[in-house]
Coordinates of C-alpha atoms and ligand atoms in Angstrom, one line a residue:
X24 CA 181.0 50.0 28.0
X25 CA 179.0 51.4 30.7
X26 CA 182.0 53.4 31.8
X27 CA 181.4 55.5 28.4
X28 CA 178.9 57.7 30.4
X29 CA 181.5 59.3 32.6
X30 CA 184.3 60.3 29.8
X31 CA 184.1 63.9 28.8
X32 CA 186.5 66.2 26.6
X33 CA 189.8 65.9 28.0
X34 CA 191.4 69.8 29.1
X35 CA 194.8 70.3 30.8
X36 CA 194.7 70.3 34.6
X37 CA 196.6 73.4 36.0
X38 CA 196.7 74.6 39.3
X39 CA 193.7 72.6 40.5
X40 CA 191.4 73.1 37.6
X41 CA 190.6 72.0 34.4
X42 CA 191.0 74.1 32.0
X43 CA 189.9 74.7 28.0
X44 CA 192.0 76.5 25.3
X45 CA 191.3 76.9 21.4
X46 CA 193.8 75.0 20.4
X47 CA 193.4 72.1 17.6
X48 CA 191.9 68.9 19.0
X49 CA 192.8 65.4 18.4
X50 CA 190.1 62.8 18.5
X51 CA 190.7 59.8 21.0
X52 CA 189.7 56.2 19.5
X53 CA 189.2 53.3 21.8
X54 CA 191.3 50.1 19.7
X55 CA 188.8 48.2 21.3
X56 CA 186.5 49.0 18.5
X57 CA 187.9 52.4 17.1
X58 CA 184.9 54.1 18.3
X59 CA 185.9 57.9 19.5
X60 CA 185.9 58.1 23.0
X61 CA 187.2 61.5 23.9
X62 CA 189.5 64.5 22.3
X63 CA 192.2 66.7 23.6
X64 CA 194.0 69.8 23.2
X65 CA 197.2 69.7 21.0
X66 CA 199.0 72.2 23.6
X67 CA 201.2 74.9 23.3
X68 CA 204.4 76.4 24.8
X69 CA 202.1 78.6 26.8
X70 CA 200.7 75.6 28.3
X71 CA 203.9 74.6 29.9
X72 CA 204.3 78.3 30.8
X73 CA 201.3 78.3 33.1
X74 CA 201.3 74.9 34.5
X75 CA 205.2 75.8 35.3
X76 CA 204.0 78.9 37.1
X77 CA 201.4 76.8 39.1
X78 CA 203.9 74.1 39.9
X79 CA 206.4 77.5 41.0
X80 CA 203.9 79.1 43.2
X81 CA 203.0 75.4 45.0
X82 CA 206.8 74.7 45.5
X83 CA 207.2 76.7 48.5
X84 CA 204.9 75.3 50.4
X85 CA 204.9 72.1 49.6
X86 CA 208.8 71.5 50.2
X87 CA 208.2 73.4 53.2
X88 CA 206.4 70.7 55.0
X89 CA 207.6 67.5 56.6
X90 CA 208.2 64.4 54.4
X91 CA 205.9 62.3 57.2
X92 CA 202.9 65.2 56.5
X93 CA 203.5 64.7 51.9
X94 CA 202.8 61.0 52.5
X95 CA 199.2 61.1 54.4
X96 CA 198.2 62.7 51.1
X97 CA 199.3 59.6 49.3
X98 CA 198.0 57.0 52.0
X99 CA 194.5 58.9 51.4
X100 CA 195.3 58.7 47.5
X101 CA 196.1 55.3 47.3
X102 CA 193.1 54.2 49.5
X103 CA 191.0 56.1 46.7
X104 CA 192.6 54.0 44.1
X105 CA 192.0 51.0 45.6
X106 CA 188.1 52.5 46.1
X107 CA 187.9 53.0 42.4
X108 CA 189.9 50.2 41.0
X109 CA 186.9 49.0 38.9
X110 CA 186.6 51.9 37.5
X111 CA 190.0 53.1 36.7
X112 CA 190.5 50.0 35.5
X113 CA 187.7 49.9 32.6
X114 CA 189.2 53.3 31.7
X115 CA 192.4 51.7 31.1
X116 CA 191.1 48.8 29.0
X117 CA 188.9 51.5 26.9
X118 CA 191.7 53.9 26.0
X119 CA 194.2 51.4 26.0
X120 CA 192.0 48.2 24.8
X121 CA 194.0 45.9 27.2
X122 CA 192.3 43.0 28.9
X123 CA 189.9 44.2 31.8
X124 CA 192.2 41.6 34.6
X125 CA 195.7 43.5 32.9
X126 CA 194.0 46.8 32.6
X127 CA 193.2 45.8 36.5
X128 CA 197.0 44.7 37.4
X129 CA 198.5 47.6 35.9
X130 CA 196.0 49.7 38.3
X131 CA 197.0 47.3 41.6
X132 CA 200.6 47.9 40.8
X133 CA 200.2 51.5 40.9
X134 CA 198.9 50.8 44.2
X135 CA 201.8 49.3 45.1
X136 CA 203.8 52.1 43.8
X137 CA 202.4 54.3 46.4
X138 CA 203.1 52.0 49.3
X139 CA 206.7 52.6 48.2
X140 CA 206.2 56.7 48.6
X141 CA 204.5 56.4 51.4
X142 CA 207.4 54.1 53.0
X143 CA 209.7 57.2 52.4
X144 CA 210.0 58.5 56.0
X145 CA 211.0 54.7 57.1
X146 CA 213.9 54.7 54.2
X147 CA 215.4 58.2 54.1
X148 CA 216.4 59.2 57.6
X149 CA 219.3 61.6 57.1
X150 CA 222.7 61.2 58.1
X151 CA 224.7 62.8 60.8
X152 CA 228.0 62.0 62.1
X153 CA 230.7 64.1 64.4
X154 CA 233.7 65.0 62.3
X155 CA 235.7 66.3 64.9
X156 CA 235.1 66.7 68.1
X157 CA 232.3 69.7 68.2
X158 CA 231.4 69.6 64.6
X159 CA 228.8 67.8 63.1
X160 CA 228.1 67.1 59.2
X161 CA 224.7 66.6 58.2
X162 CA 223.3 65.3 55.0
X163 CA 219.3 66.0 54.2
X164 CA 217.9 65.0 50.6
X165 CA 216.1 68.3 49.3
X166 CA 213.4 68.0 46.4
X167 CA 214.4 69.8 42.9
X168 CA 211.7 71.8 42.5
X169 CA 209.5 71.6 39.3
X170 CA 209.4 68.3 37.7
X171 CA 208.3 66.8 34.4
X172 CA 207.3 63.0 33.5
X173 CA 206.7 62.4 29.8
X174 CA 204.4 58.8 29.5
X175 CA 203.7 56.6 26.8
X176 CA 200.3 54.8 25.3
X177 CA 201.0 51.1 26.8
X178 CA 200.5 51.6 30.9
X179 CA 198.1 54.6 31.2
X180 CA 197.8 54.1 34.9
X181 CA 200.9 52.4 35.9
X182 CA 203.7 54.4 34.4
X183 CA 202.8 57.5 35.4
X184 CA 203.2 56.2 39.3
X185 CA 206.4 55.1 38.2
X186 CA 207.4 58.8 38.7
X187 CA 204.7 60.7 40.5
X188 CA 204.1 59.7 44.0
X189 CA 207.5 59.4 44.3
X190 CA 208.6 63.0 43.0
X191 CA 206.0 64.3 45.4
X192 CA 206.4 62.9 48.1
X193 CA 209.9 64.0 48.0
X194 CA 209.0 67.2 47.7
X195 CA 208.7 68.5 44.1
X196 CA 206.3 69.9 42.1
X197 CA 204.9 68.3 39.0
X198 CA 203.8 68.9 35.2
X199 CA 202.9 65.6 33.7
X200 CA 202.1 64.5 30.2
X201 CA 200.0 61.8 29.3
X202 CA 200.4 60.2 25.8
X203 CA 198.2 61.9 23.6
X204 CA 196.7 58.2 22.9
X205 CA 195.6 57.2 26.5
X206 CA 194.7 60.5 27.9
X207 CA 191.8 59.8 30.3
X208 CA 193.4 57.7 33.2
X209 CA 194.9 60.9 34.0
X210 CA 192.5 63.2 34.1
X211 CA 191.3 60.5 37.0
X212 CA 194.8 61.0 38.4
X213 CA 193.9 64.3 39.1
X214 CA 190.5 64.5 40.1
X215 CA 191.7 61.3 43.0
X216 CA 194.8 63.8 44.2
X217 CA 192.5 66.2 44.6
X218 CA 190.3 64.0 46.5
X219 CA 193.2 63.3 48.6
X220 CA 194.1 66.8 49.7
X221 CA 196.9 67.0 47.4
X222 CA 197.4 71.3 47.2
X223 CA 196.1 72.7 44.1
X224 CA 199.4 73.5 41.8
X225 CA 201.4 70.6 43.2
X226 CA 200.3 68.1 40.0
X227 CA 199.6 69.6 36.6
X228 CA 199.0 67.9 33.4
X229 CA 199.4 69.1 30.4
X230 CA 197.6 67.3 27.1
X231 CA 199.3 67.2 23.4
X232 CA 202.5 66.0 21.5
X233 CA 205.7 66.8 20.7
X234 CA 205.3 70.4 21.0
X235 CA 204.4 70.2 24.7
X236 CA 207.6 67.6 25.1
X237 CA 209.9 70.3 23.6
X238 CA 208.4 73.1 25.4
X239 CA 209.5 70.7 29.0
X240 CA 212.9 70.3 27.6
X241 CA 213.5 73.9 27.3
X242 CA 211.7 75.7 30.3
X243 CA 214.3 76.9 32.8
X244 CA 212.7 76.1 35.5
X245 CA 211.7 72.7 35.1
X246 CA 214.4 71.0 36.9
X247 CA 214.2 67.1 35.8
X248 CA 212.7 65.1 33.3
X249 CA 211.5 61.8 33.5
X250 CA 210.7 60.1 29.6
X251 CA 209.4 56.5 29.1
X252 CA 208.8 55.5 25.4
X253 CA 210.6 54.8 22.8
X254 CA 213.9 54.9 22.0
X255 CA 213.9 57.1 18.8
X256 CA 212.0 59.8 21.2
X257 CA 214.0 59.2 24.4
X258 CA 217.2 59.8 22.0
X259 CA 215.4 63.1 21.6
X260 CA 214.6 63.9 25.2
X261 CA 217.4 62.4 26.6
X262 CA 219.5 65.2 24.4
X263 CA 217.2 68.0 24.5
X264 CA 216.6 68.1 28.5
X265 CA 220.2 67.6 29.4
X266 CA 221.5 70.2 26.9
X267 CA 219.2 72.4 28.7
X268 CA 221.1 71.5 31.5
X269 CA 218.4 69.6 33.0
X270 CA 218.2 66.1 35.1
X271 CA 217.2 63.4 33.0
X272 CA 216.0 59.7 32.9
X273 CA 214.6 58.6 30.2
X274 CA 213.6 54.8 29.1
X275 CA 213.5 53.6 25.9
X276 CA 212.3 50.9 23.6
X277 CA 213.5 46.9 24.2
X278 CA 213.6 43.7 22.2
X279 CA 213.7 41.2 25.3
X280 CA 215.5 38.0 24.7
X281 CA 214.5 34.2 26.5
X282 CA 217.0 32.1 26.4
X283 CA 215.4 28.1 26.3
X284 CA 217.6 25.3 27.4
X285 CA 216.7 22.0 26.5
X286 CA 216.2 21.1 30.6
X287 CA 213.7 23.6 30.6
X288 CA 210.4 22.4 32.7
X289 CA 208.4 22.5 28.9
X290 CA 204.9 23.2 30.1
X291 CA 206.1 26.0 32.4
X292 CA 208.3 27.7 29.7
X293 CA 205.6 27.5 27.3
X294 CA 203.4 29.0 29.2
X295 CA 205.6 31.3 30.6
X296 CA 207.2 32.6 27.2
X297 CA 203.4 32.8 25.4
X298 CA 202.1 34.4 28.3
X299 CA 205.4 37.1 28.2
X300 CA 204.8 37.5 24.2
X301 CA 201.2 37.8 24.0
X302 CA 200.1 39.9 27.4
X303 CA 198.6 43.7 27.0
X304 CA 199.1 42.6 23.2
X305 CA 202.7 42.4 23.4
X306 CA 202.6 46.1 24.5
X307 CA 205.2 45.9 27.1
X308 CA 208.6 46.9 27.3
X309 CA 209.2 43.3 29.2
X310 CA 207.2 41.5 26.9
X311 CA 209.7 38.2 25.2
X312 CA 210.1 39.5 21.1
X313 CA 213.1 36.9 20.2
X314 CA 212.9 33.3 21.8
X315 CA 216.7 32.0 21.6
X316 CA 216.0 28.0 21.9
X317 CA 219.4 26.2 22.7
X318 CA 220.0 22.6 20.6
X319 CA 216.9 20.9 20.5
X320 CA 214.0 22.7 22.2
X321 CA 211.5 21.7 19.3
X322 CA 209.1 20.0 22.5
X323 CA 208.8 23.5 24.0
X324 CA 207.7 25.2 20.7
X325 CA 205.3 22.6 20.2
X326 CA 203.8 23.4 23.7
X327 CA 204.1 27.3 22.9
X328 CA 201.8 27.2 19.7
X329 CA 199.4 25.0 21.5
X330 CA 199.1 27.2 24.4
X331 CA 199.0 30.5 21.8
X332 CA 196.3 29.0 19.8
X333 CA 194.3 28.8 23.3
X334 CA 193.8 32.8 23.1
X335 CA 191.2 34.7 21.7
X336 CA 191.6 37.9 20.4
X337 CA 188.9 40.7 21.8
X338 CA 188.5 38.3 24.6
X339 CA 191.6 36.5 26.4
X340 CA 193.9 39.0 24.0
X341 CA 193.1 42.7 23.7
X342 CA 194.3 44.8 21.1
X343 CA 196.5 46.7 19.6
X344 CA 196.9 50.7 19.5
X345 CA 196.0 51.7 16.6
X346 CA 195.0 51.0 13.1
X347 CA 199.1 52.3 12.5
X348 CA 200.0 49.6 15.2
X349 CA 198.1 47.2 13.6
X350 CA 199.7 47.6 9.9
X351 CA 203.4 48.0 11.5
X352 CA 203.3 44.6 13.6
X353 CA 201.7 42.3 10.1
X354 CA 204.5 44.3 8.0
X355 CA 206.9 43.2 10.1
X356 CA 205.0 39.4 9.6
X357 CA 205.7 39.7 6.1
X358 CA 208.9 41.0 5.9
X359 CA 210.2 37.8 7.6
X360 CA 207.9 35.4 5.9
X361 CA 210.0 37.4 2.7
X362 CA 213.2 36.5 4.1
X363 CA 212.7 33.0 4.8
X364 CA 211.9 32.8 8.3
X365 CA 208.8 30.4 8.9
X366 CA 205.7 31.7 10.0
X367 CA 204.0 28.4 12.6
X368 CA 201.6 30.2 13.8
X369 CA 199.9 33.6 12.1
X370 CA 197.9 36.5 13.8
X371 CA 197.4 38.7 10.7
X372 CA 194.3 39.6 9.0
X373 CA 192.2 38.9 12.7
X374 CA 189.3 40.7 12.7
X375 CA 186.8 40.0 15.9
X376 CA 183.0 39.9 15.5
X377 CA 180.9 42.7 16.6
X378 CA 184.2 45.1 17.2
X379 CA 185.1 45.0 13.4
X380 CA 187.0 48.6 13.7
X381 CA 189.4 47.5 16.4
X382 CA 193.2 46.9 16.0
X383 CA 193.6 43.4 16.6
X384 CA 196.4 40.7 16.2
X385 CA 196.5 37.1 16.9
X386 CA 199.4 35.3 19.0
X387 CA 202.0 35.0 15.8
X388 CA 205.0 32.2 16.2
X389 CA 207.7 33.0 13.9
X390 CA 210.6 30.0 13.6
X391 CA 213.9 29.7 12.0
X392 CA 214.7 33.9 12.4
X393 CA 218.1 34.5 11.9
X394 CA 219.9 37.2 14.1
X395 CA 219.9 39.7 11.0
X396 CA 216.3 39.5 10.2
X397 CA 214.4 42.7 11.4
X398 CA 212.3 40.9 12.9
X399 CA 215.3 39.6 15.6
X400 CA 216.8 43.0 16.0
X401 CA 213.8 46.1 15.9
X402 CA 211.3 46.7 18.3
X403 CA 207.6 45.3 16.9
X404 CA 205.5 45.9 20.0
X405 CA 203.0 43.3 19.4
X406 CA 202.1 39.9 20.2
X407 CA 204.5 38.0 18.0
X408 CA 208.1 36.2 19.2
X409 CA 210.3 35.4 16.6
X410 CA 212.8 32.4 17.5
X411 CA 216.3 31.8 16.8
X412 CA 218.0 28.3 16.9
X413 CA 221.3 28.3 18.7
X414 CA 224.1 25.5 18.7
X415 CA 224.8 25.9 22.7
X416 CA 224.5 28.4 25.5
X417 CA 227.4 30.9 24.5
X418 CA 225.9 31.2 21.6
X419 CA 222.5 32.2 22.5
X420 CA 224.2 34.5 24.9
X421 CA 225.7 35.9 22.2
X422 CA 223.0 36.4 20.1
X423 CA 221.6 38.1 23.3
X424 CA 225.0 40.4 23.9
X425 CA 223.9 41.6 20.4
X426 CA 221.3 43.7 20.8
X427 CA 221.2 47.4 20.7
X428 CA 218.9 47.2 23.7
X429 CA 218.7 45.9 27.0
X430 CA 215.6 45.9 29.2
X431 CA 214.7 42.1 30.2
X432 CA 216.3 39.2 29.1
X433 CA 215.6 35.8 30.7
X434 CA 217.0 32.7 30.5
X435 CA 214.7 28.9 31.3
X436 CA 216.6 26.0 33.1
X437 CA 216.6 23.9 35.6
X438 CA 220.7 24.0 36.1
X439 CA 221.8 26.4 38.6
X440 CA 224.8 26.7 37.1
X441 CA 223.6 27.3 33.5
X442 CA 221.4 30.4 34.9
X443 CA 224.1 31.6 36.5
X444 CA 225.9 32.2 33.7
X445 CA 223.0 33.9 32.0
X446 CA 222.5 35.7 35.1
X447 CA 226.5 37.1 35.0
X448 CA 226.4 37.6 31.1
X449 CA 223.2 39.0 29.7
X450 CA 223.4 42.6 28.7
X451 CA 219.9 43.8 30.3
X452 CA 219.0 45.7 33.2
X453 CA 216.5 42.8 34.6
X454 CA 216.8 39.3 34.2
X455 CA 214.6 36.5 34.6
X456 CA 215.2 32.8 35.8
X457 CA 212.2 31.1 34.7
X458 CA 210.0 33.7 34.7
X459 CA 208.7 35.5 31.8
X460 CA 208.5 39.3 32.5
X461 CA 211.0 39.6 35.1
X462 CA 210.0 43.5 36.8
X463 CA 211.4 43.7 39.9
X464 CA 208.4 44.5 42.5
X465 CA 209.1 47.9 45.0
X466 CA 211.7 48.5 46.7
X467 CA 213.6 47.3 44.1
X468 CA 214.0 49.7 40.7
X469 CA 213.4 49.6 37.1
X470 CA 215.4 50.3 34.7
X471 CA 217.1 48.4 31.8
X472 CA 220.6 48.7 29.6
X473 CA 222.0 49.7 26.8
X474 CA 219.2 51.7 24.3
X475 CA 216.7 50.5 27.0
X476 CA 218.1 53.7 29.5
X477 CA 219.6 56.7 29.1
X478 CA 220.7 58.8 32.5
X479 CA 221.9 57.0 35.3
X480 CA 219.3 56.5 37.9
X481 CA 216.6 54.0 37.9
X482 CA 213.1 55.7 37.6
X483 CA 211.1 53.5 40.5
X484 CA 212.3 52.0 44.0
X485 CA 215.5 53.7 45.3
X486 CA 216.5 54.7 42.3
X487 CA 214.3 57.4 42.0
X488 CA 215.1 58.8 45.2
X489 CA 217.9 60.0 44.1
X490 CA 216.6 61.1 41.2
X491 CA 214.2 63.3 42.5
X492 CA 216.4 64.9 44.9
X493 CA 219.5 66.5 45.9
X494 CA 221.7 66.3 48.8
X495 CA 222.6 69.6 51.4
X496 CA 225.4 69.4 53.3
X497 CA 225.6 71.2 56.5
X498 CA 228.7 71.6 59.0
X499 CA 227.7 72.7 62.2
X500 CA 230.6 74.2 65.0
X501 CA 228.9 73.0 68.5
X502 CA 231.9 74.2 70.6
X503 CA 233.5 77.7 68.7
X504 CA 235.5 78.3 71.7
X505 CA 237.4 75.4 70.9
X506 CA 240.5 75.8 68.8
X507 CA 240.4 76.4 65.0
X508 CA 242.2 74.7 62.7
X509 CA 241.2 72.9 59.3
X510 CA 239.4 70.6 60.3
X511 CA 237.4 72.2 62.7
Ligands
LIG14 P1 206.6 57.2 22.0 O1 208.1 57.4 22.1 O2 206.0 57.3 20.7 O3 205.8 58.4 22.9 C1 206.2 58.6 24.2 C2 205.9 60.1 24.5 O4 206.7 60.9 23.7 C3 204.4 60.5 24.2 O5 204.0 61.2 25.3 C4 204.5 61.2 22.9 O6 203.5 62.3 22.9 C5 205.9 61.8 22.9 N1 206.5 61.9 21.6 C6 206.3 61.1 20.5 N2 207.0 61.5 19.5 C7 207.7 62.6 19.9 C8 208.7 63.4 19.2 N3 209.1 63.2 18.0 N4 209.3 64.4 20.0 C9 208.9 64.6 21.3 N5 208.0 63.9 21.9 C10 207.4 62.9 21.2 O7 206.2 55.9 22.7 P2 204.8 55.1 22.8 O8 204.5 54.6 21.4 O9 203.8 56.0 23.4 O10 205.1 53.9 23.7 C11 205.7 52.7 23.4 C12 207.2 52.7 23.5 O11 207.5 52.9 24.9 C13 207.8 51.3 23.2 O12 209.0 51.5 22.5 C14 208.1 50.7 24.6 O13 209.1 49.8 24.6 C15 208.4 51.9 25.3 N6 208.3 51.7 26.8 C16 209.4 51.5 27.5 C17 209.3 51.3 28.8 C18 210.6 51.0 29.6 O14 210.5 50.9 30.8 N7 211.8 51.0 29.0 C19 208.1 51.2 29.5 C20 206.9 51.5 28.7 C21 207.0 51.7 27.4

């Protein structure tokens, strides 16, 4: 890939520079073809320490100026993304080994996630109102001061503007680390902000693993943490940041349900549900893992493993992670092949001409899963759906309601009534009507159920505002001659 030419070493990115320690390296393989691509530091503590002190020094400032100045820095930013979108978007598809048109819609909806900072001055006008005659109460959001977002492998670009422009903008400082698999967009990130006029110390990245995670959840003066990954690790976070009496959001893993009624416009569902299974590999925390098909819905399937035979892995379908990815998602194949569940349509043992060392997995269609199966109830973060057979509607919803987690679910009708009561009774966060990967688009925020969230704001839209802030109260006495009692 001619982008290949441009990727260096990967250092941390403190207070406007990029800097090298000695610390151990880990070698960065592109899935595409498992070629290495780059390396980073495995930071330390001390890291966090100086990016901290960076993010300190910049607060001041920063906070200090008006909301209406913070966003011309991201208008010039996001005109800069849209200037390089070719390019940031082969560096997405060669650390992440995504399709080159998703690597490119994850980039355009980071766009779109800085027209929603930039809209901030139109959204958050404070609030004033006389209490009493001569004294006003006024309410002005504040930023919290240094910030952290923690970002996993499967949106290099796109997550980390989940939180960024919008913790900015508002007025905080930030460290941020990338997943020590998908380092690179980042290091972009940077170098654009920069570009943009964005004060040196204001965004600071910090490269490693779970060492640099724990060091965030215990500095004292990081203020708030935002996590997405998994839920084993946003368990962790989750208990470690607020136990360190910090602010915390943190997303976690899914297992997204689509429920299939027999009314169900066929070709559209098929489409919709292969194209929800199989996109960025199944990589997504939207992406559809259990398919609940209500009475007989055997027309659909039929459609589904049609359209899913259609793709072509290292072409229409990218792949997968890592060789670990690659060996978790075929076990997980097995596993229910071993316990009786029917495999119609089979994506292990793929290997694609030419890019033999890649991680790849073909669109798998698993029928007759039952709801105990593992591969009904765990997360397997790959293109395969597993579907369950259910007698009517409340029993798919049940089967639904059962779940430890609760991003997405979705439900495929024509009756208005019948999605309704999907609509009213699903236990997720965001739920589809005829639509596959229901996100909802700015201002409106993410943010799922159950295992899928811990914390109680949203991380995007007006969630996150407020998130990143906190609100001052002032009381102001406009007439002190006038007479005193409590309420005045
Ligand atoms: P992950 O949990 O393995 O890693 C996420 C981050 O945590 C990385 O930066 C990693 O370095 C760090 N980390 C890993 N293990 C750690 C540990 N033991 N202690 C402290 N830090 C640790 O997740 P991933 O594999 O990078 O991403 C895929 C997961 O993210 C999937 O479960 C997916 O569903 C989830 N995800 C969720 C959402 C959402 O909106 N809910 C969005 C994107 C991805």
């Amino acid at each position: 890939m001619e982008i290949l030419n441009t990727i260096r070493d990967v250092e941390n990115y403190i207070n406007g520079k990029f800097e090298k320690n000695n610390h151990l390296r880990l070698d960065v393989l592109s899935p595409i073809d498992g070629t290495k691509i780059s390396s980073l530091p495995l930071s330390k503590s001390r890291e966090i320490d100086a990016a901290v002190n960076a993010a300190k020094q910049a607060f001041h400032k920063w906070s200090s100026i008006t909301l209406k100045e913070r966003v011309q820095v991201f208008f010039k930013y996001r005109r800069l993304l849209e200037k390089n979108i070719d390019e940031l978007s082969k560096l997405v598809q060669l650390e992440n080994g995504k399709t080159y048109g998703e690597a490119k819609a994850e980039v355009e909806k980071a766009i779109e996630l800085c027209e929603f900072a930039v809209s901030m001055p139109q959204i958050i006008v404070n609030e004033v109102q006389e209490v009493s005659k001569g004294v006003e109460c006024k309410v002005e959001r504040k930023p919290l001061g240094v910030v952290a977002s923690i970002n996993p492998f499967n949106f290099p670009n796109m997550v980390p503007h989940w939180s960024m422009p919008n913790a900015l903008v508002l007025g905080n400082t930030m460290i941020m680390k990338p997943s020590e698999l998908v380092p690179l967009s980042a290091v972009r990130m940077g170098e654009l902000l920069k570009e943009a006029g964005l004060p040196d110390g204001v965004f600071n990245i910090v490269n490693g693993g779970k060492e640099v995670v724990e060091a965030i959840c215990d500095h004292p003066d990081i203020k708030a943490v935002s996590f997405v990954g998994s839920t084993k690790v946003a368990k962790i976070v989750y208990k470690r940041a607020t136990s360190n009496l910090k602010r915390c959001v943190a997303l976690g893993g899914a297992k997204n349900h689509l429920l299939v009624l027999p009314d169900a416009n066929p070709q559209m569902t098929a489409s919709n549900v292969v194209a929800s299974m199989s996109g960025c590999a199944g990589q997504r925390c939207m992406a559809a893992s259990v398919m609940v098909g209500v009475d007989n819905i055997q027309h659909i399937i039929d459609k589904m493993v049609e359209d899913a035979k259609k793709l072509v892995p290292g072409d229409t379908l990218g792949s997968v992670i890592s060789s670990e990815a690659k060996k978790r998602i075929e076990e997980y194949i097995t596993q229910a092949e071993n316990d009786g569940a029917k495999i119609i349509l089979d994506g292990r043992n793929i290997t694609v001409k030419g890019k033999e060392g890649g991680y790849y997995v073909g669109p798998t269609i698993i029928d007759h899963v039952t709801p105990e199966m593992s591969v009904a109830k765990e997360e397997i973060f790959g293109p395969v759906i597993s579907i369950i057979r259910a007698k009517d509607l409340d029993e798919a919803i049940e089967i639904e309601n059962g779940s430890n987690y609760g991003n997405a679910a979705a439900v495929f009708t024509r009756s208005g009534g019948l999605a309704k009561q999907v609509i009213q009774r699903a236990s997720a966060g965001m739920i589809g009507v005829n639509i596959g990967v229901p996100v909802p688009r700015e201002p409106f925020s993410f943010g799922g159920w159950n295992e899928s969230k811990f914390g109680v704001c949203d991380i995007t839209g007006r969630g996150s505002i407020e998130f990143w802030t906190q609100n001052k109260k002032t009381t102001t006495k406009w007439n002190p001659e006038a007479q005193t009692n409590w309420m005045s």
